[in-house]
Short mmCIF file of C-alpha atoms in Angstrom, two decimals:
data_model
loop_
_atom_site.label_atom_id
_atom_site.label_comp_id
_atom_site.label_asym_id
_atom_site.label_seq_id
_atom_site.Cartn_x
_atom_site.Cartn_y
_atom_site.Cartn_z
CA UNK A 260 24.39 3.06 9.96
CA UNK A 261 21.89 3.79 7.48
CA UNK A 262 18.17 4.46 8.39
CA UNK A 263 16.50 2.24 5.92
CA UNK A 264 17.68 -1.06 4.03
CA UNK A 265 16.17 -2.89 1.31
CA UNK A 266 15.00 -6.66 1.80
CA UNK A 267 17.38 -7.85 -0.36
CA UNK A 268 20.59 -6.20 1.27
CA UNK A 269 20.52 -8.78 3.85
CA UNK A 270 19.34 -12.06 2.18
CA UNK A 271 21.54 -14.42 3.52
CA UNK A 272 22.10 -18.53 1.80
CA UNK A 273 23.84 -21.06 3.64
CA UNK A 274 24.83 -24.51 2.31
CA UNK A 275 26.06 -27.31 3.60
CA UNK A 276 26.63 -31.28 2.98
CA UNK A 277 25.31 -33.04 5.68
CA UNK A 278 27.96 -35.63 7.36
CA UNK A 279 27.86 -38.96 9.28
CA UNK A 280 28.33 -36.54 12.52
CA UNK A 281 25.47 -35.32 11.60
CA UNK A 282 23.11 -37.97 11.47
CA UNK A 283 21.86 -40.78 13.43
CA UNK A 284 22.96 -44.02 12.94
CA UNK A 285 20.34 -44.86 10.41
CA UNK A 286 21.96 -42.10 8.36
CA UNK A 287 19.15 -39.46 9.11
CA UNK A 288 20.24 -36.05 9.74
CA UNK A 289 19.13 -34.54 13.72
CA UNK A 290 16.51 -31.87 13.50
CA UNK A 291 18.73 -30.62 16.19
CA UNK A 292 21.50 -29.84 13.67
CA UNK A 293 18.89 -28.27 10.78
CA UNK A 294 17.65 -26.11 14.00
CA UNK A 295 21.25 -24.97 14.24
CA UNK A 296 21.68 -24.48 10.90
CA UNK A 297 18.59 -22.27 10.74
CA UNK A 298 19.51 -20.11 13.46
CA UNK A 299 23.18 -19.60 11.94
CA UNK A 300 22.00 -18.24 8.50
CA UNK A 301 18.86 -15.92 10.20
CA UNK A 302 22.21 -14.53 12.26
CA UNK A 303 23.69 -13.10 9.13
CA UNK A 304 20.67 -11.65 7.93
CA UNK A 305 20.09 -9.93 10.58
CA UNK A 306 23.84 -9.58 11.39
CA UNK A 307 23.81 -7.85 8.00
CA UNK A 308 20.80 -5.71 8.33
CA UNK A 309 21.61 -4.21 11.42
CA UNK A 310 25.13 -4.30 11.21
CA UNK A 311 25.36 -5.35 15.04
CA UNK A 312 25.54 -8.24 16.94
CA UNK A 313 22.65 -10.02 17.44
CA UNK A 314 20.68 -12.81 19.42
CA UNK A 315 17.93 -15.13 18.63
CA UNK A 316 15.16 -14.03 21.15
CA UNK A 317 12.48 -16.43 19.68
CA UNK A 318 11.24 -19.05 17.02
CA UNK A 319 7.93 -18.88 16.24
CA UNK A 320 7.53 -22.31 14.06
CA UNK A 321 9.66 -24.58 13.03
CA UNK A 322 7.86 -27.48 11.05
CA UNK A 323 9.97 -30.30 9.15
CA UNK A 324 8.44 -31.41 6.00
CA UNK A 325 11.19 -33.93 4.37
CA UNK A 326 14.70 -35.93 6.37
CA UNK A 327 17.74 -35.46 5.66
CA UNK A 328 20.43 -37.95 5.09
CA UNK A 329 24.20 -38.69 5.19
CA UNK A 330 25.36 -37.04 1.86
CA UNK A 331 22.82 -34.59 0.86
CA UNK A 332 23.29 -30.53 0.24
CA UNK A 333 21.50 -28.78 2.94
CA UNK A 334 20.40 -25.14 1.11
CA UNK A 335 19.36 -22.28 3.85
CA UNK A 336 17.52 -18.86 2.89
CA UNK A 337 16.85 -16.24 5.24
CA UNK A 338 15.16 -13.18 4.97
CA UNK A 339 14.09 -10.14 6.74
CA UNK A 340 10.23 -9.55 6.49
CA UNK A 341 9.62 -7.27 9.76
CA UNK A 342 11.73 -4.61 11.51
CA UNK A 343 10.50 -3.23 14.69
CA UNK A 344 13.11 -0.89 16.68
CA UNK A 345 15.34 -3.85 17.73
CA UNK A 346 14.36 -6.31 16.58
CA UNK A 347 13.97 -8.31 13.42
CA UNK A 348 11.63 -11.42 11.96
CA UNK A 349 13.63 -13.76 9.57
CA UNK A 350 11.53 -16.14 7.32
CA UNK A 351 14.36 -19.12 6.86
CA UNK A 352 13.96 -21.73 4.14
CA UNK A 353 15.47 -24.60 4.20
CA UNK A 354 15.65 -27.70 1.45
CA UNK A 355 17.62 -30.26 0.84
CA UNK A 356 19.12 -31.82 -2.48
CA UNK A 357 19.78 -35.35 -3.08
CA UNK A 358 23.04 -35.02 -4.60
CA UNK A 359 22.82 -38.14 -6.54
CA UNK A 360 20.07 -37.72 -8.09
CA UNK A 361 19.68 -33.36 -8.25
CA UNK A 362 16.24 -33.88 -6.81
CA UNK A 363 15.38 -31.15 -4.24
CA UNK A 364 13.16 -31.39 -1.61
CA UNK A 365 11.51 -28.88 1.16
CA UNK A 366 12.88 -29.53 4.32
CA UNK A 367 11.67 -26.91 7.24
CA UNK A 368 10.51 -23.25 7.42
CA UNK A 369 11.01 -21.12 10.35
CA UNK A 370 10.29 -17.60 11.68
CA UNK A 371 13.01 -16.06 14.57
CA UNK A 372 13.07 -12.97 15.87
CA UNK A 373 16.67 -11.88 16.45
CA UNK A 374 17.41 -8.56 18.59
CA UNK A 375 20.03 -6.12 17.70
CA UNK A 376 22.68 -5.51 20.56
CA UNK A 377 25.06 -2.55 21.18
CA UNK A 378 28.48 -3.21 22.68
CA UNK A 379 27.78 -3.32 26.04
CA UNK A 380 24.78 -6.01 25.52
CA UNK A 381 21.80 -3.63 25.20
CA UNK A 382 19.49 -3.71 22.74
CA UNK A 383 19.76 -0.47 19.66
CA UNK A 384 17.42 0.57 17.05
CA UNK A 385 17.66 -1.47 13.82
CA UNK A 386 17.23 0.38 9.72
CA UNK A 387 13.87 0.37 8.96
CA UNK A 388 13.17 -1.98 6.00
CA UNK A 389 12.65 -0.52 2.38
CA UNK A 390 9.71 -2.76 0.70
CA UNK A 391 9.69 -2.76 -2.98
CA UNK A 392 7.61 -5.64 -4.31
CA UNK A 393 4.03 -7.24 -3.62
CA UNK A 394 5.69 -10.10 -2.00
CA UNK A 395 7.64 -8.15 0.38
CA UNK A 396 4.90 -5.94 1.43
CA UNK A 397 2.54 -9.15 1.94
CA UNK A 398 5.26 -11.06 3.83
CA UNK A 399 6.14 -7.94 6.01
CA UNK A 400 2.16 -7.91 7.41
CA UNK A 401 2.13 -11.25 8.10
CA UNK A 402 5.40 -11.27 9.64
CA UNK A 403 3.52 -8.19 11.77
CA UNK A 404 0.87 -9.97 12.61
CA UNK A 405 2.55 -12.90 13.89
CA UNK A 406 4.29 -10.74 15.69
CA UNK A 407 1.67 -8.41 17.50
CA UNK A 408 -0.01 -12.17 18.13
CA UNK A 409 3.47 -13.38 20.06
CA UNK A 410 3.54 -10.35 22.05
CA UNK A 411 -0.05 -11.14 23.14
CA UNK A 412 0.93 -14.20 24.80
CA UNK A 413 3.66 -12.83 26.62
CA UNK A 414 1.30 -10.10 27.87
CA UNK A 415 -0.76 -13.05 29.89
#
């Protein structure tokens, strides 16, 4: 395993076309199913980062803007902005596009934190992350600062 990664070694996209299972009977896709969708793609990222397996051990925010419906490409992003020792926050991006039509709409963001596990189910130290743009370097202190502010609250 390598000590340091770049950002961009462990971008992970997920789409999918969203089904009648998947949906209410009004045709509306379950946030329950985006929320699983979500936490499948921020598993490869960090999957891929680490290059262990991993767990979800929290999500910070998870906020739907736009619905879903019966026919329409569900588009995931997820990206690594922090790395502590084990553990990792993913920034996941999620739209949706209206196949019909090509518009594309913003469906939910969410931030996870995903832990790193060795083969017996403890957690090991994760590669460092190698920032290289503005963007990353902004995203990785705000992704620091939510964190420091979550492990606050669990301090109480």
């Amino acid at each position: 395993m390598r000590d340091q990664k770049m950002v961009r070694e462990s971008i992970s996209i997920l789409s999918q076309v969203m089904a009648p299972k998947d949906a209410s009977h009004y045709g509306n896709v379950h946030g329950g199913v985006i929320m699983k969708l979500i936490d499948e793609v921020a598993f490869v990222a960090a999957s891929r980062h680490s290059r262990r397996n991993v767990v979800t051990a929290s999500i910070d925010s998870l906020s739907f803007e736009n619905p879903v419906h019966v026919g329409d490409l569900v588009i995931l992003r997820a990206q690594i902005n922090y790395v502590g020792t084990t553990s990792m926050e993913i920034e996941v991006n999620a739209k949706t596009e209206r196949l019909k039509t090509g518009e594309i709409f913003p469906v939910a963001t969410a931030h996870l934190t995903m832990v790193a596990l060795d083969d017996e189910g403890h957690p090991v130290k994760v590669p460092q992350l190698i920032l290289q743009t503005e963007e990353e370097k902004r995203k990785y202190q705000e992704a620091k600062s939510l964190r420091e502010e979550r492990l606050r609250k669990f301090k109480k």
